[in-house]
mmCIF file with all atom_site columns, C-alpha atoms and ligand atoms in Angstrom:
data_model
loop_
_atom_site.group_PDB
_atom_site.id
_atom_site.type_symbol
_atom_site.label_atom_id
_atom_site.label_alt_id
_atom_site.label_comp_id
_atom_site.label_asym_id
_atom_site.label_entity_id
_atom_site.label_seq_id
_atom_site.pdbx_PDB_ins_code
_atom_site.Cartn_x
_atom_site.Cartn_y
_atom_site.Cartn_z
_atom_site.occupancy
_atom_site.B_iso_or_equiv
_atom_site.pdbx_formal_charge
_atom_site.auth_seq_id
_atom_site.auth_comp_id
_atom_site.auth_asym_id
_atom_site.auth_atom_id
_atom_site.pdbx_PDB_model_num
ATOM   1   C  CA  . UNK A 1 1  ? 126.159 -66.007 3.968  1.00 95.00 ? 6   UNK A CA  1
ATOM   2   C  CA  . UNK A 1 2  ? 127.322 -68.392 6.838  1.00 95.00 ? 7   UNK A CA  1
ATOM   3   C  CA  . UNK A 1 3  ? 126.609 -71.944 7.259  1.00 95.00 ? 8   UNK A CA  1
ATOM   4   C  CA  . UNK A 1 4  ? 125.144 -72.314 10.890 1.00 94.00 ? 9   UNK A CA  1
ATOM   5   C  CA  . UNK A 1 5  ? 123.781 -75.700 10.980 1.00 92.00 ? 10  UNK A CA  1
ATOM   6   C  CA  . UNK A 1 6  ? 124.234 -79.208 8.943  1.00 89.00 ? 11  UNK A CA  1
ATOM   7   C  CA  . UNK A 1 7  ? 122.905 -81.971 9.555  1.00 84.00 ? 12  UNK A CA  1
ATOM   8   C  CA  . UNK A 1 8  ? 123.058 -85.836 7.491  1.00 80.00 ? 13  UNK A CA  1
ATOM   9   C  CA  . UNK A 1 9  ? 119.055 -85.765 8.037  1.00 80.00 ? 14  UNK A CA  1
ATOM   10  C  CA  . UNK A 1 10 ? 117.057 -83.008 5.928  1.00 85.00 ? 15  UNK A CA  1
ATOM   11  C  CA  . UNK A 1 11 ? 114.188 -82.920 7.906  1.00 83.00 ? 16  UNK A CA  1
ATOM   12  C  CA  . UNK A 1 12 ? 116.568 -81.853 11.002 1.00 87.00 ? 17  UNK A CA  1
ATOM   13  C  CA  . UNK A 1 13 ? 117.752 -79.300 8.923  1.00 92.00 ? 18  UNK A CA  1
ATOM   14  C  CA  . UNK A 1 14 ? 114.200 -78.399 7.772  1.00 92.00 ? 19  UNK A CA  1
ATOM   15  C  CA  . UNK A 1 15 ? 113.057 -78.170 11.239 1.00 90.00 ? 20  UNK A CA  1
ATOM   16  C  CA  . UNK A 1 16 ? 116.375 -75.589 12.024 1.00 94.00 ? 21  UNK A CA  1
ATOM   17  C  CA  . UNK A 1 17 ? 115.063 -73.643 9.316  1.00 96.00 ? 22  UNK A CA  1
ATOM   18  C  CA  . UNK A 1 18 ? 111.910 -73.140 10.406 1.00 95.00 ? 23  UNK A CA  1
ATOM   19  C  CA  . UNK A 1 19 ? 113.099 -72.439 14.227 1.00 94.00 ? 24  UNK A CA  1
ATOM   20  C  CA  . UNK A 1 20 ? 114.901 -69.277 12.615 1.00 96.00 ? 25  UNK A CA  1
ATOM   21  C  CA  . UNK A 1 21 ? 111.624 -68.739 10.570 1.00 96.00 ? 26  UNK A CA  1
ATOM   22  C  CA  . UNK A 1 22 ? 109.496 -68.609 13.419 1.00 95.00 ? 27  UNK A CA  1
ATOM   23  C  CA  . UNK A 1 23 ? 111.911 -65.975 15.082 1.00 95.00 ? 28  UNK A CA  1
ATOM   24  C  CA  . UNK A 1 24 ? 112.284 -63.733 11.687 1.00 97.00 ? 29  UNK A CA  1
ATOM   25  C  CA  . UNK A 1 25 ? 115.870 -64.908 10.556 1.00 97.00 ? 30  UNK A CA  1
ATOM   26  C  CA  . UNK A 1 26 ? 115.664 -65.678 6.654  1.00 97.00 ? 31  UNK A CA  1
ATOM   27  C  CA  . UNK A 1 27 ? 117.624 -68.681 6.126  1.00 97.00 ? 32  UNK A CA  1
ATOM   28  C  CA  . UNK A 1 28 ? 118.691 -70.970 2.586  1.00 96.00 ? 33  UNK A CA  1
ATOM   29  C  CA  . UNK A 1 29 ? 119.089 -74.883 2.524  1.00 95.00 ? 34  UNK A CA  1
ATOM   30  C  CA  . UNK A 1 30 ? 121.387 -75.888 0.260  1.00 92.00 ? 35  UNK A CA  1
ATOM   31  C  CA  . UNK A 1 31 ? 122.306 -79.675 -0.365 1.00 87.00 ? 36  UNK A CA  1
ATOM   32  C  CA  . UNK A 1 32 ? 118.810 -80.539 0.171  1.00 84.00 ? 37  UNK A CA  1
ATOM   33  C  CA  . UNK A 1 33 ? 118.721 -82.465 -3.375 1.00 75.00 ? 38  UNK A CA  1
ATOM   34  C  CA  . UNK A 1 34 ? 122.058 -83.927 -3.147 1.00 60.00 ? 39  UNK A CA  1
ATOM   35  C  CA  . UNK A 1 35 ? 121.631 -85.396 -0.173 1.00 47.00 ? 40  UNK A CA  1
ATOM   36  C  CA  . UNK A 1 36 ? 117.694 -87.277 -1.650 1.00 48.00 ? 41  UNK A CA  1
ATOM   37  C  CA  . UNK A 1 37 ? 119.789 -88.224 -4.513 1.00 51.00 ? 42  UNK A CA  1
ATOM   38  C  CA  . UNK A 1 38 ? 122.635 -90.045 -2.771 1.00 51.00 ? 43  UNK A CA  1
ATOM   39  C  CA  . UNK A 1 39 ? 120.406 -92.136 -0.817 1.00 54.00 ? 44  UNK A CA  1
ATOM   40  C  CA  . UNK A 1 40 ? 121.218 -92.767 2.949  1.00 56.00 ? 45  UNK A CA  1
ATOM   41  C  CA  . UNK A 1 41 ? 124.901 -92.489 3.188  1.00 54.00 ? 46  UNK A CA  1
ATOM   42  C  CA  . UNK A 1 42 ? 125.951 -89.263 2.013  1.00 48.00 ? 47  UNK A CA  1
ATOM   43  C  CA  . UNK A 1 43 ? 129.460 -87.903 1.744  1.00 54.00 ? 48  UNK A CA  1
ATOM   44  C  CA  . UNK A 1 44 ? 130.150 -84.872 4.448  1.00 53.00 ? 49  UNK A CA  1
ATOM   45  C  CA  . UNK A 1 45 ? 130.032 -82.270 1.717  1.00 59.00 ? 50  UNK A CA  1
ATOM   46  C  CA  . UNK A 1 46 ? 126.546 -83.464 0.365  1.00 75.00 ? 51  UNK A CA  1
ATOM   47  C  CA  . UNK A 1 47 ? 125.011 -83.138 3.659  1.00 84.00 ? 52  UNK A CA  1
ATOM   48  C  CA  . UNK A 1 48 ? 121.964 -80.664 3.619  1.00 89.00 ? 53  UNK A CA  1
ATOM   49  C  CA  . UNK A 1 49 ? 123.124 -77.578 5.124  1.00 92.00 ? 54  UNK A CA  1
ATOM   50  C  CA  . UNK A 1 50 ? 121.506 -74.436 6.700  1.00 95.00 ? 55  UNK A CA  1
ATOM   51  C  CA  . UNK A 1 51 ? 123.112 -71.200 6.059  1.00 97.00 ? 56  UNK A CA  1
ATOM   52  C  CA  . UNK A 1 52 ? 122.099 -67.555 7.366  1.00 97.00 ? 57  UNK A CA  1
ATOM   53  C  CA  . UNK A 1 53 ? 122.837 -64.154 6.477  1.00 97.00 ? 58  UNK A CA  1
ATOM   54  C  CA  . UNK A 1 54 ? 126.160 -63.108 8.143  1.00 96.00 ? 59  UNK A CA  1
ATOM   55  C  CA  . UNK A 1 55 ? 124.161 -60.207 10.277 1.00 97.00 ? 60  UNK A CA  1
ATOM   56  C  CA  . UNK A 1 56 ? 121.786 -62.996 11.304 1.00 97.00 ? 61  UNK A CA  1
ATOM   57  C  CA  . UNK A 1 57 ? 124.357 -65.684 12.372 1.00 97.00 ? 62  UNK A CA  1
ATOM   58  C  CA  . UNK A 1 58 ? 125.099 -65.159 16.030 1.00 96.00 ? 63  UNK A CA  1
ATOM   59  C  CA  . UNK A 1 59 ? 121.667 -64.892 16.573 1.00 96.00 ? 64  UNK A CA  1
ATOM   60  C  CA  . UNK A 1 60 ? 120.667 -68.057 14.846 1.00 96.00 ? 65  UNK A CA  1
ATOM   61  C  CA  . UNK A 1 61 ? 123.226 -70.209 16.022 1.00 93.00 ? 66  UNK A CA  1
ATOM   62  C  CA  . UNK A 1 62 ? 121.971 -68.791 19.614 1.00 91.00 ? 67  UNK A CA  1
ATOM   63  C  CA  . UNK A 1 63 ? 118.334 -69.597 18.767 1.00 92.00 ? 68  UNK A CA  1
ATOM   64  C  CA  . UNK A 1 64 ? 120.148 -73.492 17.376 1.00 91.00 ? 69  UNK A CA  1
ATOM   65  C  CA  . UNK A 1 65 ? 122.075 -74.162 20.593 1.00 85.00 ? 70  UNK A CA  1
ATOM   66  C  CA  . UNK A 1 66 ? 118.405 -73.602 22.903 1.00 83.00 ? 71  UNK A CA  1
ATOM   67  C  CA  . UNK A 1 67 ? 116.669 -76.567 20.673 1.00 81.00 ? 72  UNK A CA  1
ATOM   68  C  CA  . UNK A 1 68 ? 118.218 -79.608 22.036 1.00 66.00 ? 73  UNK A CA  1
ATOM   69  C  CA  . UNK A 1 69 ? 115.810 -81.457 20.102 1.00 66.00 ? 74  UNK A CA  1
ATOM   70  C  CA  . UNK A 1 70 ? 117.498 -80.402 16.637 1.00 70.00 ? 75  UNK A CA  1
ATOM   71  C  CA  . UNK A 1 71 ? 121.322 -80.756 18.320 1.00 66.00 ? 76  UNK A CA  1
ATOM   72  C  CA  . UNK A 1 72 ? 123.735 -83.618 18.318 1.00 63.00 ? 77  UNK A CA  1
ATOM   73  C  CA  . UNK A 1 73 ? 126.447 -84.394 21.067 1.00 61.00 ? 78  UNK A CA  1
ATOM   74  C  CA  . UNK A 1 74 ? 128.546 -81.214 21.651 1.00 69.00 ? 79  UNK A CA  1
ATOM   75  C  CA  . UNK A 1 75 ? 132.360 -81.492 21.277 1.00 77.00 ? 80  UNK A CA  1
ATOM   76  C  CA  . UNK A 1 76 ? 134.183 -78.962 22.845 1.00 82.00 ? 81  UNK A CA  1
ATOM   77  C  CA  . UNK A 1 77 ? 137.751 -77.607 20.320 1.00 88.00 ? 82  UNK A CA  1
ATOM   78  C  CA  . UNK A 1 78 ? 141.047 -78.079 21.719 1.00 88.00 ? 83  UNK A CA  1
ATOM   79  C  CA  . UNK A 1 79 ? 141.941 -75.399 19.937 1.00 90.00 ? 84  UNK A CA  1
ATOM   80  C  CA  . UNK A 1 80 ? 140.094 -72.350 20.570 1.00 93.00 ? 85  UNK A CA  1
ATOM   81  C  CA  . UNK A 1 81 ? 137.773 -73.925 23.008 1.00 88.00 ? 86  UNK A CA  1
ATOM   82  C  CA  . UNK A 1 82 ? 134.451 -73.511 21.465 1.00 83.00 ? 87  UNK A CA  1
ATOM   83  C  CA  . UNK A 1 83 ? 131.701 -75.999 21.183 1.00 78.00 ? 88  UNK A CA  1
ATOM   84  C  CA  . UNK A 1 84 ? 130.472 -77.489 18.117 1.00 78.00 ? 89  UNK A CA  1
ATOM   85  C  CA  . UNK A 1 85 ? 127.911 -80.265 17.314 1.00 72.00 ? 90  UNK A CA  1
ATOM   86  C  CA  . UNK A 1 86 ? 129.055 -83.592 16.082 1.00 68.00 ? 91  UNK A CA  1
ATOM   87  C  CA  . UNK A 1 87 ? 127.129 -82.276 12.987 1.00 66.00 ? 92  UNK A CA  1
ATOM   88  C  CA  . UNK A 1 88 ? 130.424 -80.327 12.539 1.00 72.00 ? 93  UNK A CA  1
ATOM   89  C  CA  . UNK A 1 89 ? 133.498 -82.228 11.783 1.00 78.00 ? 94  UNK A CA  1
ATOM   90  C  CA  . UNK A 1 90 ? 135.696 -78.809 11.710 1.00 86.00 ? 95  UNK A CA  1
ATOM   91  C  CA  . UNK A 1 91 ? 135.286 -76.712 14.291 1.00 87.00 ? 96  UNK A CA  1
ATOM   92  C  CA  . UNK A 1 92 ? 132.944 -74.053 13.164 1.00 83.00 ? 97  UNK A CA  1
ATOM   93  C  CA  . UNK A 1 93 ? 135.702 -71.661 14.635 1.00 87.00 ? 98  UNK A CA  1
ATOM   94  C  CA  . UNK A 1 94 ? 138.912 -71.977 13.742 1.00 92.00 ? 99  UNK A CA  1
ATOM   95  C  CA  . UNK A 1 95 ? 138.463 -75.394 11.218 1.00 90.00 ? 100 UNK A CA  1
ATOM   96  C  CA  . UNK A 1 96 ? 140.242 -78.010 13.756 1.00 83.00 ? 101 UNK A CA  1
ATOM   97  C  CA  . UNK A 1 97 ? 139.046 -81.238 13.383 1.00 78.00 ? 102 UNK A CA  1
ATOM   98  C  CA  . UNK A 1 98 ? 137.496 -82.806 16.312 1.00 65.00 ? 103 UNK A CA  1
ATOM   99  C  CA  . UNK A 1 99 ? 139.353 -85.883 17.771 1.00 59.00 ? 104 UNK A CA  1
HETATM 100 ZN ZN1 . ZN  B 2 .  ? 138.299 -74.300 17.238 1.00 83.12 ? 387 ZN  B ZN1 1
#
């Protein structure tokens, strides 16, 4: 599986998930517990996270990118160019960090 979306608020990540549902892409939330537990400021690993089958990924990440509503600033990598949301620290890509 493939981690196509985090974000520090669940019910961001809940909503992702159920953008994917609503297009037939299963999808898992991990974190989700973690992140209840360690109350409003969470370390960047506990954050909830939405991950996809690999098969499913370019289309969910497509599907992510068209609901501003769930999206965060877009930073573009100096790297390898692509965009990622500020929900990503390392580019999803090639694992630069943002500067
Ligand atoms: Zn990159």
């Amino acid at each position: 599986m493939k981690l196509v979306y985090s974000n520090q608020q669940l019910f961001l990540v809940v909503n992702a998930k159920n953008i994917l549902e609503n297009a037939g892409i299963e999808s898992q939330v991990r974190n989700e517990f973690i992140a209840g537990a360690a109350g409003d400021i969470s370390p960047f690993d506990a954050w909830p996270e939405l991950w996809v089958n690999e098969a499913s990924f370019d289309k969910a990440q497509e599907l992510l990118k068209m609901h501003e509503s769930i999206q965060q600033t877009l930073w573009r990598c100096n790297e390898c160019g692509e965009e990622n949301t500020s929900a990503f620290e390392l580019c999803w890509n090639c694992g630069k960090h943002s500067e």
